[in-house]
Coordinates of C-alpha atoms and ligand atoms in Angstrom, one line a residue:
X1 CA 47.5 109.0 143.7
X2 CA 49.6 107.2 146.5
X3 CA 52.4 109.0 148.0
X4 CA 54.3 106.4 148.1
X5 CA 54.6 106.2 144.1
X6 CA 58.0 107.1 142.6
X7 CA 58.8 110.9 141.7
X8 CA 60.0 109.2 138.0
X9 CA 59.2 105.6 136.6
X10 CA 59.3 103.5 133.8
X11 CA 56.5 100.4 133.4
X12 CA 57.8 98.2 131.5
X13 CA 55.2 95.6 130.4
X14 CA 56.8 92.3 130.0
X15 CA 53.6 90.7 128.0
X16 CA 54.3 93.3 125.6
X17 CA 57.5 92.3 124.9
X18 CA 56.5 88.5 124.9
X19 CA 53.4 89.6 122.8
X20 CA 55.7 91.6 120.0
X21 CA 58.4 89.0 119.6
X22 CA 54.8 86.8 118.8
X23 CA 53.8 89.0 116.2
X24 CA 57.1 89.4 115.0
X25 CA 57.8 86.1 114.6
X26 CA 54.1 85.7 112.8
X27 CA 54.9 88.9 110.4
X28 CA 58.5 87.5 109.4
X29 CA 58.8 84.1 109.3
X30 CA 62.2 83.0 109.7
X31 CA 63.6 79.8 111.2
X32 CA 65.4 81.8 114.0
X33 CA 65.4 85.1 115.8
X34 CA 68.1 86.7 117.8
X35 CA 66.0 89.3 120.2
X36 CA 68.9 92.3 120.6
X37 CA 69.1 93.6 124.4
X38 CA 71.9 95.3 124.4
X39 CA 72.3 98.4 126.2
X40 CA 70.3 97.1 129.2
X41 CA 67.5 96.3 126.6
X42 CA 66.8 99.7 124.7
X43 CA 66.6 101.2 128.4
X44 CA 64.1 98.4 129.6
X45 CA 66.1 96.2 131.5
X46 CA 68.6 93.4 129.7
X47 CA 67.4 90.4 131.8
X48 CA 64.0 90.5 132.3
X49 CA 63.6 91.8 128.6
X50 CA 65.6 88.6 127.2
X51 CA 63.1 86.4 129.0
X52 CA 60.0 88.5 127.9
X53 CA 61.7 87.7 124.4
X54 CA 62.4 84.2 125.0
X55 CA 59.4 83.5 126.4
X56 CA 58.0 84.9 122.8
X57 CA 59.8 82.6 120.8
X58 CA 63.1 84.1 120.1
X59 CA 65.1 81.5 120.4
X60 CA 68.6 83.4 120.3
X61 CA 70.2 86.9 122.4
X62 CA 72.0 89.7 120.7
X63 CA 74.5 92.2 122.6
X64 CA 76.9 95.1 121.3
X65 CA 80.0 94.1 123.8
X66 CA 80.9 91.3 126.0
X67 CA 80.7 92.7 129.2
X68 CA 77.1 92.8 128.1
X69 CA 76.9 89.3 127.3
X70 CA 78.5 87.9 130.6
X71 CA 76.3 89.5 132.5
X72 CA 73.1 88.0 130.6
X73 CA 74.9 84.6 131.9
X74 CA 75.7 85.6 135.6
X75 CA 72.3 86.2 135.6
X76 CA 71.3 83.1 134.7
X77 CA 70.2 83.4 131.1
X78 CA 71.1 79.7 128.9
X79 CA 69.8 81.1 125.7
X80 CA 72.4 81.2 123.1
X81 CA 73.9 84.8 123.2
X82 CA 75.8 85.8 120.2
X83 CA 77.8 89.4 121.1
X84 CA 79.9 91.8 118.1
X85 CA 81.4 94.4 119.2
X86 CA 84.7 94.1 120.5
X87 CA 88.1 96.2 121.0
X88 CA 91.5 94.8 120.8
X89 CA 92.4 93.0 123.9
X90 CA 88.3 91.6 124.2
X91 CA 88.6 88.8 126.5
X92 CA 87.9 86.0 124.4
X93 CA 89.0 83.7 127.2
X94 CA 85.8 84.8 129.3
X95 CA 83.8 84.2 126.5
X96 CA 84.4 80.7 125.2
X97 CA 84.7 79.8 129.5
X98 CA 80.8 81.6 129.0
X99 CA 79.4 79.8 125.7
X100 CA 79.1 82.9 124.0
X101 CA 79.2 83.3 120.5
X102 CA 81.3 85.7 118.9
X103 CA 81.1 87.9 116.1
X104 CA 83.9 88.2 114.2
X105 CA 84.8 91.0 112.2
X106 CA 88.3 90.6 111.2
X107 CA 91.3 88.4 110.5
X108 CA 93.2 89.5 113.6
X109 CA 89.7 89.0 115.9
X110 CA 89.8 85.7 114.1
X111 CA 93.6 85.0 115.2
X112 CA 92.8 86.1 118.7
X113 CA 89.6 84.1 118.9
X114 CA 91.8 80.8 117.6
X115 CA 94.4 81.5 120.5
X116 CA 91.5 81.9 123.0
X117 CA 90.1 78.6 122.0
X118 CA 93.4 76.8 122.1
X119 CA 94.4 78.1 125.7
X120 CA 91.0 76.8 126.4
X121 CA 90.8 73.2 124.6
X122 CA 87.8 74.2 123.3
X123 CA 85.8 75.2 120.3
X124 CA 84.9 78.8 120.0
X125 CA 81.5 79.3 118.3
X126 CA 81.2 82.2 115.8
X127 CA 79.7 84.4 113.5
X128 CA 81.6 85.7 110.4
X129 CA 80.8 88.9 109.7
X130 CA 81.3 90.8 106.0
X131 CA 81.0 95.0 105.7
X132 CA 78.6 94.8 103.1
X133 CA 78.4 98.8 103.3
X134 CA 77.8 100.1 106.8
X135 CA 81.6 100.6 106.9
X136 CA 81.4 100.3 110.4
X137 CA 83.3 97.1 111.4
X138 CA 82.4 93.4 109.5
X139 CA 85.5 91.9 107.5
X140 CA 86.0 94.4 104.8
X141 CA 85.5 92.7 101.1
X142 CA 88.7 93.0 100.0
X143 CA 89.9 90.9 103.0
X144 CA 86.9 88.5 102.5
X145 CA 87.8 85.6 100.9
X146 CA 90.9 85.1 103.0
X147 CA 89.2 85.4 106.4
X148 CA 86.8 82.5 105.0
X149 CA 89.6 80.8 104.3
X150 CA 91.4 81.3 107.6
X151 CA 88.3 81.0 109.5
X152 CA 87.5 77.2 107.5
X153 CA 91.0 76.6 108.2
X154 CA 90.6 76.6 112.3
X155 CA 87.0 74.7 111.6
X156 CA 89.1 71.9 110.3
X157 CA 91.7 72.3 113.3
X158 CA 89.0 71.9 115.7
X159 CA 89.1 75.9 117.2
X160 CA 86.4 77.3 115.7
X161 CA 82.8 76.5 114.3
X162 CA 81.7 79.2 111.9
X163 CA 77.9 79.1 113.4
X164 CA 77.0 82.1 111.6
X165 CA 77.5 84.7 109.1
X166 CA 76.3 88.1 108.9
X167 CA 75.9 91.9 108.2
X168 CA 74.0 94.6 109.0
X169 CA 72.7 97.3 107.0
X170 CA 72.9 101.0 106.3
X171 CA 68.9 101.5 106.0
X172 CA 69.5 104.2 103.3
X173 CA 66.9 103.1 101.0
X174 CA 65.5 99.8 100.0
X175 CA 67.7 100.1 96.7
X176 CA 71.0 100.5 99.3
X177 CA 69.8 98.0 101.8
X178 CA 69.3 95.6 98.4
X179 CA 72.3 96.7 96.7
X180 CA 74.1 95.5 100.4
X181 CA 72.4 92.2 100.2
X182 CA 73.6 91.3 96.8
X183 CA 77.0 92.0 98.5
X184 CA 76.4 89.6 101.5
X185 CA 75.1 87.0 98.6
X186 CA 78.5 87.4 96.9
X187 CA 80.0 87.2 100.4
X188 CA 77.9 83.7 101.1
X189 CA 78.9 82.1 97.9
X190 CA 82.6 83.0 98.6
X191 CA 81.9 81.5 102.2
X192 CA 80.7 78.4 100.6
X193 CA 83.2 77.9 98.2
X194 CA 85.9 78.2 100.6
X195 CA 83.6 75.4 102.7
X196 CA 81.7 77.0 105.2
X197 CA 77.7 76.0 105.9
X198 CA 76.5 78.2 108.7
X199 CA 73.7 77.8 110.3
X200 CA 73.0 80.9 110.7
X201 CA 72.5 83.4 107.8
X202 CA 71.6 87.0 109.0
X203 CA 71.4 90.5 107.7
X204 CA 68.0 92.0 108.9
X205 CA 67.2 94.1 111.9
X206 CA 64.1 95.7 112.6
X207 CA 63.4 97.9 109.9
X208 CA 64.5 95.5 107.0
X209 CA 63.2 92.3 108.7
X210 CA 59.6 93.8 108.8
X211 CA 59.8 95.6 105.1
X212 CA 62.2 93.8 102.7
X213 CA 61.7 90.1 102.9
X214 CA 64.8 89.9 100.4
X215 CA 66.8 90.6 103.4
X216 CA 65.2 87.8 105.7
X217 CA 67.5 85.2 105.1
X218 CA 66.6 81.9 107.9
X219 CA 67.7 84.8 110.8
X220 CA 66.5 88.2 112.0
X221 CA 68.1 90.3 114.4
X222 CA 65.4 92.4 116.2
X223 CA 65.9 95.0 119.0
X224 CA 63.6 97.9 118.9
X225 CA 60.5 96.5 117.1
X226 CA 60.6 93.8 120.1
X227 CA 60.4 97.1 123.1
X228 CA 56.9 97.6 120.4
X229 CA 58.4 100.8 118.5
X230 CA 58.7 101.3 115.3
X231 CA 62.2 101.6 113.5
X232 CA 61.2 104.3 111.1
X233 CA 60.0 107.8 111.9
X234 CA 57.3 108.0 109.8
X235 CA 55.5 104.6 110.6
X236 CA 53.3 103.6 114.5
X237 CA 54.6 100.4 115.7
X238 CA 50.5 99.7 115.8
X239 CA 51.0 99.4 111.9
X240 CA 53.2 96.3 112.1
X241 CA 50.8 95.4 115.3
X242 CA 53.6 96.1 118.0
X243 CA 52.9 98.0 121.3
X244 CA 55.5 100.0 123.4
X245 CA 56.5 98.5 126.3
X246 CA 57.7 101.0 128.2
X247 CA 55.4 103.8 129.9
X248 CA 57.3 106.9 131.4
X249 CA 55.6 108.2 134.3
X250 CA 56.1 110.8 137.1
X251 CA 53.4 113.1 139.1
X252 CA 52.9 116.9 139.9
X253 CA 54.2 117.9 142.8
X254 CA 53.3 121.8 142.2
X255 CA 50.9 123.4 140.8
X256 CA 50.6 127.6 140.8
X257 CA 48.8 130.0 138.1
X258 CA 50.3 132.4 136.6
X259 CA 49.5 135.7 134.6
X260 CA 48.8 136.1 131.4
X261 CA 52.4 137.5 129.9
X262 CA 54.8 135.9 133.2
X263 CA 57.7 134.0 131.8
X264 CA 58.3 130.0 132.6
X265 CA 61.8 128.2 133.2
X266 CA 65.2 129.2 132.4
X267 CA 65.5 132.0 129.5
X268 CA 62.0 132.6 129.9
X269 CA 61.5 130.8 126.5
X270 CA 57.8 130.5 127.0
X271 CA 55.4 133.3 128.4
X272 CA 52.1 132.5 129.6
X273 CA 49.5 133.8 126.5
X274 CA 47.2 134.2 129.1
X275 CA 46.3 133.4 132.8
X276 CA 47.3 129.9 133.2
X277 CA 47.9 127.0 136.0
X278 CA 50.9 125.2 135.2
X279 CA 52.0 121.8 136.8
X280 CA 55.6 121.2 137.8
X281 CA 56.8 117.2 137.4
X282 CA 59.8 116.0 138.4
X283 CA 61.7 114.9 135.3
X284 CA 64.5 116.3 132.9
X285 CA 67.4 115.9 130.8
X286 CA 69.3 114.0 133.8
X287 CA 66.3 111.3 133.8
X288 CA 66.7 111.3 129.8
X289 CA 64.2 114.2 129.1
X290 CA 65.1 115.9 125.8
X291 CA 66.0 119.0 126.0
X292 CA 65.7 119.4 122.4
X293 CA 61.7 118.7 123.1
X294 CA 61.8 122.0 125.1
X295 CA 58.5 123.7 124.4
X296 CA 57.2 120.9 122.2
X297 CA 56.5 117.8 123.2
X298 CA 53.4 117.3 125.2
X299 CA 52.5 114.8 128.1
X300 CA 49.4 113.3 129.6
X301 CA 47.7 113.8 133.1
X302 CA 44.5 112.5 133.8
X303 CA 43.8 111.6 129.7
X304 CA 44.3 114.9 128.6
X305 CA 48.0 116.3 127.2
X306 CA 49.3 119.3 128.0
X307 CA 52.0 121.2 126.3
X308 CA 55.5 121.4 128.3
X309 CA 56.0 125.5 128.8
X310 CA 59.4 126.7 127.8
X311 CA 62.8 124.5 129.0
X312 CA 63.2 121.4 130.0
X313 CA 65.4 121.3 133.2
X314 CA 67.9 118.9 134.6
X315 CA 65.5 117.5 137.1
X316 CA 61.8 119.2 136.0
X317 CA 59.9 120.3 134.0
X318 CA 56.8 122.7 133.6
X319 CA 53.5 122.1 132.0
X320 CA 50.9 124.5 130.9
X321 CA 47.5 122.8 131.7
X322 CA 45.4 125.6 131.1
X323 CA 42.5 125.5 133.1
X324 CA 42.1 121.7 133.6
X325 CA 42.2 121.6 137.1
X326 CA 45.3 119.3 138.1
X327 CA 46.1 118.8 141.6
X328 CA 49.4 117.8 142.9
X329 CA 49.7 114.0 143.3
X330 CA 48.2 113.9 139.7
X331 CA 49.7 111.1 137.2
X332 CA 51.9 112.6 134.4
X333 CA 52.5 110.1 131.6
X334 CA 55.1 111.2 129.2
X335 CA 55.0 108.4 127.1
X336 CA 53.5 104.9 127.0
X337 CA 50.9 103.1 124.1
X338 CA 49.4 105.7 121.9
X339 CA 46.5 103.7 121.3
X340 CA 45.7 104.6 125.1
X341 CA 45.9 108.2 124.4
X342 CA 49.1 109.0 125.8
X343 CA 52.3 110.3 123.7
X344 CA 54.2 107.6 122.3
X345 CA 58.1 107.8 122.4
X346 CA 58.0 108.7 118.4
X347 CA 55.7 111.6 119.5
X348 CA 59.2 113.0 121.8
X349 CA 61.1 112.0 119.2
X350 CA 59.8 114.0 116.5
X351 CA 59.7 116.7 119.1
X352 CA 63.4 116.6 119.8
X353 CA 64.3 115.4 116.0
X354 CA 65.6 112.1 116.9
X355 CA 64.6 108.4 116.8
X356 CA 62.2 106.2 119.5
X357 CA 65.4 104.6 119.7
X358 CA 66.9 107.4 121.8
X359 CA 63.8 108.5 123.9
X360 CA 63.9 105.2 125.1
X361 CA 67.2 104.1 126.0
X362 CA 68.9 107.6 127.5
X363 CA 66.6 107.2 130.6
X364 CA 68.7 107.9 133.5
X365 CA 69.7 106.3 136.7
X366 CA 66.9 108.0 138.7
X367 CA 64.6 106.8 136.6
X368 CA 63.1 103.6 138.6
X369 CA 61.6 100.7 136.5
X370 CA 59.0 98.4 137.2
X371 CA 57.8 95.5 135.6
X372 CA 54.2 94.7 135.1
X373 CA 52.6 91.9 132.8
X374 CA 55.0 88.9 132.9
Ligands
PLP1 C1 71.4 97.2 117.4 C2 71.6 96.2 116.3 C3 70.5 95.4 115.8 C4 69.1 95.7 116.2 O1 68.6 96.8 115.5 P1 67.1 97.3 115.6 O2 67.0 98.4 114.5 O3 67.0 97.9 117.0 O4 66.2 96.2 115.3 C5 70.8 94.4 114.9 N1 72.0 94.1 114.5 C6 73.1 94.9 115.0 C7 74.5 94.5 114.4 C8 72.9 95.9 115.8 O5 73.9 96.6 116.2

């Protein structure tokens, strides 16, 4: 192993990303896809992600906030980006200046989107979108059929063009997530009787997109099934033909045996049940290591995994290898493709009972990325 490699690492492999937005696209069918990168692309990098995506086919961007968005332009992305999470002074201003579409999820957002479009002379593009049951934020029914109203209102004046309307759902069960999509159907039909035709009808993220057709509508909003894991717990992303993208490395940089009975890292929640060597590698919770995983997840070093022995640190952790022989300088996966052999970030999340989701986007600063497979 070169010296040179870093202590901690993330390979991200573009192709992969390219590759699942393919397949994705194959599996679901719909006229257009918004690939989601927010939050710096689940952990993998928002710009070179969104081109991976692109470059699959996606022919739309997806963000939480604006600052998000802006900096998918300054970068030099064209793609339409449509952004939907906003507070109360958002600057819409920036926004319409940037060509990105807003989501919309109230009457006053509405009001302040209008005034942004008037300062500018120009039409703001957006999304409508209706609380069909996630009672997060979306237009709440009861105000629904006056925001279309309002919203057709500025369409006529010339400050907004309702490009899309949308919801997202709670993923309780397909009877909720179909219960919520009769709602956004009611929602629609109000919508068009109050004269709105968007282009752009979307409810389905991931999970829904890949499992309840029903919810397919002519646009898809995918985010972690393009990083090639799977949105549920208890389903490989290999089943719906996806492959991680990311692999989490880092190397040995101790080794030692021990005797049989000595404790290991902090509270001494693991003792050794016999003689063993045990490799130290520099990663933990600071580089988005679970602690909860402490003394349960395993990792990979030269093809072989290896339980990690008692707590994970801030900055290390410890493995029992038995007697396998690993020399410092040694590769340590922690997660990458399972069909490879390594642990897959569903393997550390079951470990630290949470989602791939997590594992993947809490990596920390240290945590250097490179990107392989463009
Ligand atoms: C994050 C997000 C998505 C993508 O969800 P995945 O489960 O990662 O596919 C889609 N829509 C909205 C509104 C989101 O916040």
């Amino acid at each position: 192993m070169s010296e040179q490699a870093p202590l901690r690492e993330a390979v991200v492999d573009l192709g992969a990303i390219r590759r699942n937005v393919e397949t994705l696209r194959a599996a679901i069918g719909t006229e257009h896809t918004f690939a989601v990168v927010k939050a710096n692309g689940y952990g993998h990098g928002a710009v070179p992600s969104a081109r991976a995506a692109l470059a699959g086919g996606a022919d739309r961007l997806g963000v939480a906030d604006l600052a998000e968005a802006l900096e998918l332009r300054d970068e030099g992305i064209t793609a339409p980006i449509l952004s939907w999470l906003h507070d109360s002074d958002a600057d819409f201003d920036a926004a319409i200046a940037d060509d990105i579409e807003i989501g919309v999820s109230s009457i006053d957002q509405l009001d302040s989107v209008v005034q942004a479009a008037q300062r500018a002379g120009r039409t703001a593009v957006i999304h409508l979108k209706l609380d069909t049951g996630l009672s997060r934020n979306g237009v709440t029914p009861d105000a629904w059929a006056a925001a279309v109203r309002a919203a057709r209102a500025a369409e006529t004046a010339g400050t907004v063009r309702v490009a899309g309307v949308f919801s997202h759902l709670s993923g309780t069960s397909p009877e909720a997530d179909t219960a919520q999509a009769d709602a956004f159907d009611r929602g629609l039909a109000e919508a068009a009787r109050a004269g709105l035709d968007p282009e752009f009808v979307h409810l389905a993220a991931s999970g829904a997109a890949l499992t309840l057709p029903r919810t397919r509508y002519n646009t898809v909003r995918l985010g972690i099934s393009v990083y090639g894991i799977s949105p549920f717990s208890d389903r490989e992303p290999s089943e719906f033909g996806l492959r991680p993208a990311m692999t989490l490395r880092s190397r040995v940089v101790a080794v030692r045996r021990i005797p049989e009975g000595q404790g290991v890292s902090y509270g001494h929640t693991y003792r050794a049940p016999e003689d063993t060597d045990l490799a130290l590698v520099p990663v933990g919770y600071a580089d988005g290591v679970p602690r909860q995983a402490s003394g349960r997840a395993e990792v990979s070093i030269g093809g072989t995994r290896h339980p990690i022995a008692g707590r994970v640190a801030m900055d290390q952790i410890v493995i029992a290898v038995a007697d396998s022989h690993v020399a410092v300088g040694d590769e340590v996966v922690l997660f990458g493709d399972p069909e490879q052999g390594v642990p897959s970030a569903e393997d550390w999340a079951r470990a630290a009972d949470t989602i791939g989701y997590e594992i993947v986007t809490r990596l920390g600063r240290r945590v250097t990325r490179r990107y392989v497979g463009e």
